[in-house]
Structures are given as C-alpha cells and as structure tokens.
Amino acid sequence: MQRRDFLSGAAATLLPLGAAQAAPDALKPLPAVRWRLASSFPKSLDTIYGAGETLAKRVAALTGGRFQIRVFAGGELVPGLQVLDAVGNGTAECGHSAGYYYVGKNLGLAFDTAVPFGLTARQQNAWMYAGGGIELLRTLYAKYNVLQFPGGNTGAQMGGWFRKPIKSLADLKGLKMRIPGIGGKIMAKLGAVPQTLPGSDIYPALERGALDAAEWVGPYDDEKLGFHKIAKHYYYPGWWEGGPQLSFYVNQTVWQALPEAYRQAFEVATVEANQSMLAQYDAKNPPALLRLVGQGVQLHPFPKDVMLAARRAAFELYEAEARTNADFAAIYRPWKAFRDTAFQWFKVNEAAYANFNYYVK
Ligand code: CA
C-alpha cells in the first residue's frame, strides 16, 4: 500500500466517529470523583505520610484533575489505628496504613507489612507483585470490605535505642522497651517488658527512665525525635521489620463503582508511591546515620544469642498460630516457602556481592 493510500484510508475510518455516531464509552468524558484518604501517619513522618500525597498528585495528573484524592493525616479524619475500619465502612473511600496495626483482627494481616525474620523490601515486592502475595492478602482483606495495594517501604529498620549496652540475652530480662506488635510479643518471650507508645511519647519516657530502650524507624526518622541525646547505644538490625511495607486501602464497593481508567490511574500511582518511599529512605538514611555517629552514637549489632532466641521464638509463634488460625495458615505456608527459596538465592549472589563490597578492604 502507498503511504498516501494508507493515510486516506485511516482518515476515512476515523471520520464518522466524531460526526454522526455516538462516542464509544472509552471516549466519553469521565466523571469528577473526589475521595478522602485517611492516613495512619502524622505529617512529621514526612517520608511515610508523603506516600499518600505522591498517590494523590499522580492520580490527579493522570486523570486531568478529574479524580481528586484529599489526604488526611492520622487523627484528622479518624484515629491512626482505625483506618482499616474507616475504609471498610466507607467513612473514607481510601486509606494509607499498615496491615500489622490490625493483628488484633487477624494475625495474618501482619504479612501485608512485616513479620519478624521475614522478607527484605525487595523480597516483599517480589512476593507481593510476582509471588502471589497480593492475591493471598486480598482474600483476607475482603473480609473487611477492603482492597489493598503495596504503599511504601522503609527498608530494614534499626533495632532501636538502648540506654545501656546489651551484652547477651540475659540483659533483656526486665528491660522496658517501646516495641509494639509481634516484635513486642517476641521480646516478651525473651524476658523483656514491651511497651506500646506513640512516637511523641517515647522521648520523655526514655528520658525519665520509664523506658530502657525504644525502637522507632531508622536513622532519618529517629534523628528528628532526638533519641541519641538520651540513649547512645543504637542497635541493629530491627529483626522484627526487615522490610516493612505499608498499604493503600480502598473500600471494595467504591472501587467497583470507579471507572476503569481511574482504577488504572490509582493502581499505577500506588506502584510509584511504593517505589518512591523506599528510594527516599535509601537516600536519606545513609547521611543521617553518619550525622548520628558524628554526635557520639555507638552502633552495635544485637548479640547472636539474642538473634537466635528471637528467631526461634518467632517461628514457634507462627507455627502455633497456623495450627489454630486457618486464615493465617493459608498465607503463612506459601509465604514461608517463598521466603526460604528467596533466602537461598539471595545468600548466594546478593549477599556475596554485598559482603565483599561492604567489608573486604
Ligand atoms: Ca519500627
């Protein structure tokens, strides 16, 4: 076919659409949609809270401003730990939160964020996007009328701030530590006394000795709260949060009513927000750690006996839960298989590359 013929042929087939016939659905102007996003997080956690704003901005840009999402910080619309309920019952159309805040409903929701001795951020992404994780979690979230999407990751968190060094497992006995969730349960099995405090209450409790230790996030966020001024011993790794992933929640009924083009925009924006948060932490944490060390912070790895006892206690807890909680078992069994295989691969190649470059002079 001559180029000229092709062009005139194309024009001929296109012409009637605009003129005589009704536009197909895909070409009709899409409706204005306004959603509210309830975040679990305060604006002071700028990197985490910011994932909600990344999502909202991209969704608006992809839809010519017709799909608007307004982000509310934790406590503005609903309390930070009630986001799952608020989205499920339609108080907010969508939310930004963490599955492990809701383990009181079902311990299986923790796999949507992190469980002790679980996946790294990269492995969590692999499991979620390409290893069946999203589908497994969606089956559980459907019970709460919510659809979830990965929504950011901090990377491996730090083990926290200790007023005195921990030399061995025996030093955990009676230690009052701010550590919520499953990590706290395991610390209790090791003899510590876990406490759950919001971020703003940690510093004064640590300062007056009501706490001996506290975990928060990592160098960038911890530095802002000033823990290094009152507890010089900074431990690693945060074995309870090796790659904690946050999540965006959408009310199922609202999602089903959303035009397909908006669903696509929302989904692709969640992927951007998920990636962008980890990239920001990986850029912000290294200089923050250098600043902390420059101010006299002493870095210590957790003693090996602490790590071994914690890992043993963690898997005892999972096995016990799997015997009585079918929802948990349905996620835990394939998650464990994915984890074990991933670890075999990462310990061969990624670990060798990292170990040589980080440690061998
Ligand atoms: Ca933490």
Short mmCIF file of C-alpha atoms and ligand atoms in Angstrom, two decimals:
data_model
loop_
_atom_site.label_atom_id
_atom_site.label_comp_id
_atom_site.label_asym_id
_atom_site.label_seq_id
_atom_site.Cartn_x
_atom_site.Cartn_y
_atom_site.Cartn_z
CA MET A 1 0.00 0.00 0.00
CA GLN A 2 1.22 3.50 -0.79
CA ARG A 3 1.67 5.78 2.20
CA ARG A 4 -0.84 8.18 0.68
CA ASP A 5 -3.49 5.45 0.39
CA PHE A 6 -2.91 4.32 3.94
CA LEU A 7 -3.38 7.81 5.36
CA SER A 8 -6.53 8.49 3.44
CA GLY A 9 -7.90 5.08 4.43
CA ALA A 10 -7.23 5.79 8.11
CA ALA A 11 -8.88 9.16 7.88
CA ALA A 12 -11.92 7.62 6.25
CA THR A 13 -12.46 5.14 9.08
CA LEU A 14 -11.92 7.76 11.77
CA LEU A 15 -14.20 10.45 10.43
CA PRO A 16 -17.65 9.11 11.30
CA LEU A 17 -16.80 8.69 14.99
CA GLY A 18 -16.65 12.40 15.72
CA ALA A 19 -19.50 13.31 13.42
CA ALA A 20 -22.53 11.09 13.11
CA GLN A 21 -22.11 8.32 15.69
CA ALA A 22 -22.18 8.47 19.47
CA ALA A 23 -18.72 8.29 21.05
CA PRO A 24 -17.82 4.90 22.48
CA ASP A 25 -17.66 4.68 26.30
CA ALA A 26 -13.88 4.99 26.31
CA LEU A 27 -14.10 8.45 24.74
CA LYS A 28 -16.85 9.87 26.96
CA PRO A 29 -15.65 12.48 29.45
CA LEU A 30 -15.01 10.78 32.77
CA PRO A 31 -16.88 12.00 35.84
CA ALA A 32 -15.41 14.18 38.57
CA VAL A 33 -14.55 11.94 41.54
CA ARG A 34 -13.46 13.15 44.96
CA TRP A 35 -12.11 10.75 47.56
CA ARG A 36 -10.79 11.18 51.04
CA LEU A 37 -7.67 9.27 52.08
CA ALA A 38 -7.34 8.55 55.80
CA SER A 39 -3.65 8.17 56.65
CA SER A 40 -2.45 6.41 59.79
CA PHE A 41 0.59 8.64 59.87
CA PRO A 42 1.48 12.09 61.17
CA LYS A 43 2.90 14.70 58.80
CA SER A 44 6.10 14.66 60.88
CA LEU A 45 6.89 11.24 59.38
CA ASP A 46 7.26 13.09 56.09
CA THR A 47 8.61 10.20 54.01
CA ILE A 48 5.83 7.85 55.09
CA TYR A 49 2.97 10.36 55.14
CA GLY A 50 4.28 11.69 51.81
CA ALA A 51 3.42 8.42 50.04
CA GLY A 52 -0.27 9.39 50.34
CA GLU A 53 0.45 12.73 48.69
CA THR A 54 2.51 11.07 45.95
CA LEU A 55 -0.51 8.89 45.18
CA ALA A 56 -2.97 11.80 45.20
CA LYS A 57 -0.83 14.03 42.97
CA ARG A 58 -0.20 11.32 40.37
CA VAL A 59 -3.85 10.22 40.24
CA ALA A 60 -4.92 13.84 39.65
CA ALA A 61 -2.26 14.32 36.95
CA LEU A 62 -3.21 11.09 35.15
CA THR A 63 -6.89 12.00 35.07
CA GLY A 64 -6.62 15.63 34.00
CA GLY A 65 -7.54 16.67 37.53
CA ARG A 66 -10.92 14.91 37.42
CA PHE A 67 -10.09 12.29 40.10
CA GLN A 68 -9.04 14.13 43.25
CA ILE A 69 -7.89 12.50 46.49
CA ARG A 70 -7.55 14.63 49.62
CA VAL A 71 -5.07 13.26 52.17
CA PHE A 72 -5.86 13.50 55.90
CA ALA A 73 -3.09 12.85 58.43
CA GLY A 74 -3.57 10.35 61.25
CA GLY A 75 -6.20 11.67 63.68
CA GLU A 76 -7.65 14.28 61.31
CA LEU A 77 -10.42 12.11 59.90
CA VAL A 78 -10.13 9.02 62.09
CA PRO A 79 -7.55 7.87 64.67
CA GLY A 80 -4.44 6.46 63.03
CA LEU A 81 -5.10 2.88 64.09
CA GLN A 82 -8.71 2.86 62.82
CA VAL A 83 -8.01 3.34 59.13
CA LEU A 84 -8.90 -0.22 58.13
CA ASP A 85 -12.34 0.08 59.77
CA ALA A 86 -12.87 3.58 58.35
CA VAL A 87 -12.19 2.42 54.79
CA GLY A 88 -14.17 -0.81 55.20
CA ASN A 89 -17.27 1.04 56.39
CA GLY A 90 -16.93 3.89 53.88
CA THR A 91 -16.08 6.70 56.34
CA ALA A 92 -13.13 7.27 53.96
CA GLU A 93 -13.03 5.95 50.40
CA CYS A 94 -9.36 5.03 50.77
CA GLY A 95 -6.56 4.93 53.31
CA HIS A 96 -2.83 4.58 53.89
CA SER A 97 -1.89 2.32 56.75
CA ALA A 98 -0.06 -0.85 57.78
CA GLY A 99 -1.56 -4.33 57.99
CA TYR A 100 0.29 -5.15 61.20
CA TYR A 101 -1.67 -2.46 63.06
CA TYR A 102 -4.68 -4.76 62.78
CA VAL A 103 -3.30 -8.07 64.05
CA GLY A 104 -5.99 -7.87 66.75
CA LYS A 105 -8.44 -8.72 63.94
CA ASN A 106 -6.26 -11.40 62.37
CA LEU A 107 -2.55 -12.09 62.79
CA GLY A 108 -2.40 -12.94 59.06
CA LEU A 109 -2.67 -9.21 58.26
CA ALA A 110 0.91 -8.83 59.51
CA PHE A 111 2.19 -10.46 56.30
CA ASP A 112 0.98 -7.35 54.49
CA THR A 113 3.63 -5.36 56.38
CA ALA A 114 6.32 -7.46 58.02
CA VAL A 115 6.76 -10.30 60.47
CA PRO A 116 9.97 -10.85 62.47
CA PHE A 117 12.68 -12.59 60.45
CA GLY A 118 10.59 -12.13 57.31
CA LEU A 119 11.31 -10.62 53.92
CA THR A 120 13.51 -7.70 52.91
CA ALA A 121 11.93 -4.82 50.98
CA ARG A 122 12.99 -6.33 47.67
CA GLN A 123 11.72 -9.75 48.62
CA GLN A 124 8.44 -8.28 49.87
CA ASN A 125 7.94 -6.60 46.49
CA ALA A 126 8.79 -9.86 44.73
CA TRP A 127 6.32 -11.80 46.86
CA MET A 128 3.59 -9.20 46.51
CA TYR A 129 3.81 -8.34 42.82
CA ALA A 130 5.13 -11.60 41.38
CA GLY A 131 4.90 -14.31 44.04
CA GLY A 132 1.18 -14.48 44.85
CA GLY A 133 1.31 -12.26 47.96
CA ILE A 134 -1.24 -9.66 46.83
CA GLU A 135 -3.78 -12.35 45.96
CA LEU A 136 -3.35 -14.12 49.32
CA LEU A 137 -3.71 -10.88 51.26
CA ARG A 138 -6.69 -9.74 49.18
CA THR A 139 -8.58 -12.87 50.16
CA LEU A 140 -8.13 -11.91 53.82
CA TYR A 141 -8.80 -8.17 53.34
CA ALA A 142 -12.04 -8.96 51.50
CA LYS A 143 -13.46 -9.94 54.91
CA TYR A 144 -13.10 -6.29 55.87
CA ASN A 145 -14.57 -4.95 52.58
CA VAL A 146 -11.16 -3.57 51.61
CA LEU A 147 -8.88 -3.94 48.59
CA GLN A 148 -5.19 -3.33 49.33
CA PHE A 149 -2.14 -2.25 47.31
CA PRO A 150 1.51 -2.09 48.44
CA GLY A 151 2.09 1.50 49.55
CA GLY A 152 5.71 2.14 50.50
CA ASN A 153 8.56 0.54 52.40
CA THR A 154 11.16 1.84 54.85
CA GLY A 155 13.71 -0.87 54.11
CA ALA A 156 15.17 -2.75 57.08
CA GLN A 157 14.55 -0.74 60.24
CA MET A 158 17.02 -0.24 63.06
CA GLY A 159 16.80 -2.20 66.32
CA GLY A 160 16.46 0.93 68.41
CA TRP A 161 17.99 3.00 71.15
CA PHE A 162 19.25 1.49 74.41
CA ARG A 163 20.37 3.45 77.46
CA LYS A 164 22.84 0.67 78.36
CA PRO A 165 24.60 -1.87 76.12
CA ILE A 166 23.05 -5.32 75.67
CA LYS A 167 25.84 -7.89 76.03
CA SER A 168 23.73 -11.05 75.91
CA LEU A 169 20.22 -12.44 76.18
CA ALA A 170 20.38 -12.11 79.99
CA ASP A 171 20.48 -8.30 79.64
CA LEU A 172 16.97 -8.29 78.16
CA LYS A 173 15.46 -9.55 81.43
CA GLY A 174 13.07 -6.91 82.77
CA LEU A 175 14.17 -4.40 80.11
CA LYS A 176 11.36 -1.95 79.43
CA MET A 177 11.32 -1.39 75.69
CA ARG A 178 8.97 0.51 73.40
CA ILE A 179 8.32 -2.13 70.74
CA PRO A 180 4.77 -2.77 69.50
CA GLY A 181 3.31 -5.71 67.57
CA ILE A 182 4.74 -9.18 67.06
CA GLY A 183 8.26 -7.90 67.77
CA GLY A 184 7.00 -6.92 71.21
CA LYS A 185 5.45 -10.35 71.75
CA ILE A 186 8.78 -11.97 70.97
CA MET A 187 10.70 -9.55 73.19
CA ALA A 188 8.33 -10.58 76.00
CA LYS A 189 9.19 -14.25 75.37
CA LEU A 190 12.87 -13.28 75.74
CA GLY A 191 12.22 -11.65 79.13
CA ALA A 192 11.81 -8.00 78.17
CA VAL A 193 8.77 -5.88 79.06
CA PRO A 194 7.40 -4.47 75.78
CA GLN A 195 5.51 -1.18 75.76
CA THR A 196 3.37 0.41 73.07
CA LEU A 197 3.75 4.18 72.91
CA PRO A 198 3.11 6.64 70.08
CA GLY A 199 6.19 8.39 68.70
CA SER A 200 5.62 11.65 70.55
CA ASP A 201 5.64 9.91 73.97
CA ILE A 202 8.86 7.94 73.50
CA TYR A 203 11.45 10.66 74.18
CA PRO A 204 10.08 11.81 77.56
CA ALA A 205 9.62 8.18 78.72
CA LEU A 206 13.18 7.32 77.72
CA GLU A 207 14.49 10.50 79.35
CA ARG A 208 12.90 9.90 82.75
CA GLY A 209 13.79 6.19 82.76
CA ALA A 210 10.26 4.84 82.29
CA LEU A 211 11.78 3.15 79.23
CA ASP A 212 15.21 1.50 78.96
CA ALA A 213 15.02 1.20 75.19
CA ALA A 214 12.87 2.19 72.23
CA GLU A 215 12.63 1.30 68.57
CA TRP A 216 11.16 3.69 66.01
CA VAL A 217 12.17 3.54 62.32
CA GLY A 218 15.72 4.26 61.19
CA PRO A 219 18.37 7.00 61.21
CA TYR A 220 16.40 9.63 59.26
CA ASP A 221 13.22 9.48 61.36
CA ASP A 222 14.94 8.63 64.66
CA GLU A 223 17.27 11.62 64.40
CA LYS A 224 14.31 14.00 64.26
CA LEU A 225 12.95 12.65 67.57
CA GLY A 226 16.35 13.14 69.24
CA PHE A 227 16.73 9.73 70.91
CA HIS A 228 20.53 9.95 70.51
CA LYS A 229 20.64 12.70 73.12
CA ILE A 230 19.47 10.34 75.87
CA ALA A 231 20.31 6.80 74.71
CA LYS A 232 23.66 6.45 72.94
CA HIS A 233 23.56 2.76 72.05
CA TYR A 234 21.95 2.21 68.65
CA TYR A 235 21.33 -1.45 67.84
CA TYR A 236 20.79 -3.26 64.55
CA PRO A 237 19.14 -4.91 62.77
CA GLY A 238 15.46 -4.36 63.55
CA TRP A 239 14.80 -8.07 63.06
CA TRP A 240 11.05 -7.51 63.52
CA GLU A 241 10.95 -5.17 60.49
CA GLY A 242 13.33 -6.40 57.80
CA GLY A 243 11.35 -4.72 55.01
CA PRO A 244 8.05 -3.40 56.36
CA GLN A 245 5.59 -2.47 53.65
CA LEU A 246 2.75 -0.03 54.08
CA SER A 247 -0.52 -0.35 52.19
CA PHE A 248 -3.16 1.68 50.46
CA TYR A 249 -6.69 0.56 51.21
CA VAL A 250 -9.77 1.12 49.05
CA ASN A 251 -13.37 0.40 50.01
CA GLN A 252 -14.49 -2.54 47.81
CA THR A 253 -17.88 -1.06 46.93
CA VAL A 254 -16.38 2.30 45.99
CA TRP A 255 -13.69 0.56 43.90
CA GLN A 256 -16.29 -1.39 41.93
CA ALA A 257 -18.07 1.86 41.04
CA LEU A 258 -14.85 3.56 39.86
CA PRO A 259 -14.36 3.96 36.06
CA GLU A 260 -11.75 1.57 34.70
CA ALA A 261 -9.43 4.39 33.60
CA TYR A 262 -9.41 5.75 37.17
CA ARG A 263 -8.70 2.29 38.56
CA GLN A 264 -5.69 2.07 36.26
CA ALA A 265 -4.51 5.52 37.34
CA PHE A 266 -4.92 4.64 41.01
CA GLU A 267 -3.11 1.33 40.69
CA VAL A 268 -0.13 2.74 38.78
CA ALA A 269 0.15 5.61 41.28
CA THR A 270 0.30 3.10 44.18
CA VAL A 271 3.25 1.41 42.46
CA GLU A 272 5.01 4.76 42.12
CA ALA A 273 4.35 5.64 45.78
CA ASN A 274 5.58 2.20 46.87
CA GLN A 275 8.84 2.61 44.95
CA SER A 276 9.36 6.27 45.75
CA MET A 277 9.16 5.84 49.53
CA LEU A 278 11.88 3.18 49.58
CA ALA A 279 14.07 5.26 47.27
CA GLN A 280 13.73 8.25 49.58
CA TYR A 281 14.65 6.22 52.68
CA ASP A 282 17.62 4.68 50.91
CA ALA A 283 18.81 8.20 50.04
CA LYS A 284 18.01 9.85 53.42
CA ASN A 285 19.18 7.19 55.89
CA PRO A 286 22.88 6.99 54.95
CA PRO A 287 23.74 10.68 55.63
CA ALA A 288 21.50 10.62 58.76
CA LEU A 289 23.47 7.65 60.14
CA LEU A 290 26.75 9.50 59.52
CA ARG A 291 25.42 12.56 61.36
CA LEU A 292 24.35 10.42 64.34
CA VAL A 293 27.68 8.63 64.57
CA GLY A 294 29.35 12.04 64.35
CA GLN A 295 27.45 13.01 67.50
CA GLY A 296 28.83 10.08 69.50
CA VAL A 297 26.19 7.43 68.83
CA GLN A 298 27.59 3.92 69.32
CA LEU A 299 26.45 1.30 66.82
CA HIS A 300 26.12 -2.31 67.97
CA PRO A 301 24.78 -5.47 66.35
CA PHE A 302 22.40 -7.43 68.58
CA PRO A 303 24.28 -10.29 70.30
CA LYS A 304 24.00 -13.56 68.42
CA ASP A 305 22.20 -15.32 71.29
CA VAL A 306 19.51 -12.62 71.21
CA MET A 307 19.07 -13.03 67.46
CA LEU A 308 18.93 -16.83 67.63
CA ALA A 309 16.47 -16.89 70.55
CA ALA A 310 14.26 -14.28 68.85
CA ARG A 311 14.15 -16.20 65.56
CA ARG A 312 13.33 -19.46 67.35
CA ALA A 313 10.53 -17.75 69.31
CA ALA A 314 9.18 -16.11 66.13
CA PHE A 315 8.77 -19.35 64.21
CA GLU A 316 7.32 -21.12 67.27
CA LEU A 317 4.72 -18.36 67.36
CA TYR A 318 3.92 -18.70 63.63
CA GLU A 319 3.64 -22.50 63.80
CA ALA A 320 1.35 -22.28 66.83
CA GLU A 321 -0.84 -19.65 65.15
CA ALA A 322 -1.04 -21.69 61.93
CA ARG A 323 -2.47 -24.62 63.90
CA THR A 324 -5.46 -22.60 65.13
CA ASN A 325 -5.94 -19.80 62.56
CA ALA A 326 -6.82 -21.05 59.05
CA ASP A 327 -6.55 -17.54 57.53
CA PHE A 328 -3.04 -17.22 58.95
CA ALA A 329 -2.02 -20.70 57.78
CA ALA A 330 -3.31 -20.01 54.24
CA ILE A 331 -0.84 -17.12 53.94
CA TYR A 332 1.97 -18.37 56.19
CA ARG A 333 2.61 -21.69 54.41
CA PRO A 334 3.19 -20.26 50.88
CA TRP A 335 4.91 -17.18 52.37
CA LYS A 336 7.34 -19.45 54.25
CA ALA A 337 8.11 -21.44 51.09
CA PHE A 338 8.68 -18.21 49.13
CA ARG A 339 10.92 -16.84 51.90
CA ASP A 340 13.04 -19.96 52.19
CA THR A 341 13.64 -20.16 48.43
CA ALA A 342 14.33 -16.41 48.18
CA PHE A 343 16.87 -16.66 51.01
CA GLN A 344 18.69 -19.48 49.16
CA TRP A 345 19.09 -17.24 46.12
CA PHE A 346 19.93 -14.02 47.96
CA LYS A 347 22.53 -15.71 50.17
CA VAL A 348 24.40 -16.96 47.09
CA ASN A 349 24.58 -13.85 44.99
CA GLU A 350 23.31 -10.67 46.63
CA ALA A 351 24.96 -11.47 49.96
CA ALA A 352 28.31 -12.33 48.33
CA TYR A 353 28.26 -9.09 46.37
CA ALA A 354 27.29 -7.04 49.44
CA ASN A 355 29.71 -8.73 51.84
CA PHE A 356 32.70 -8.29 49.58
CA ASN A 357 32.00 -4.67 48.76
CA TYR A 358 30.97 -3.58 52.27
CA TYR A 359 33.58 -5.40 54.32
CA VAL A 360 36.64 -6.51 52.34
CA LYS A 361 39.33 -3.84 52.18
CA CA B 1 9.69 0.24 63.88
#
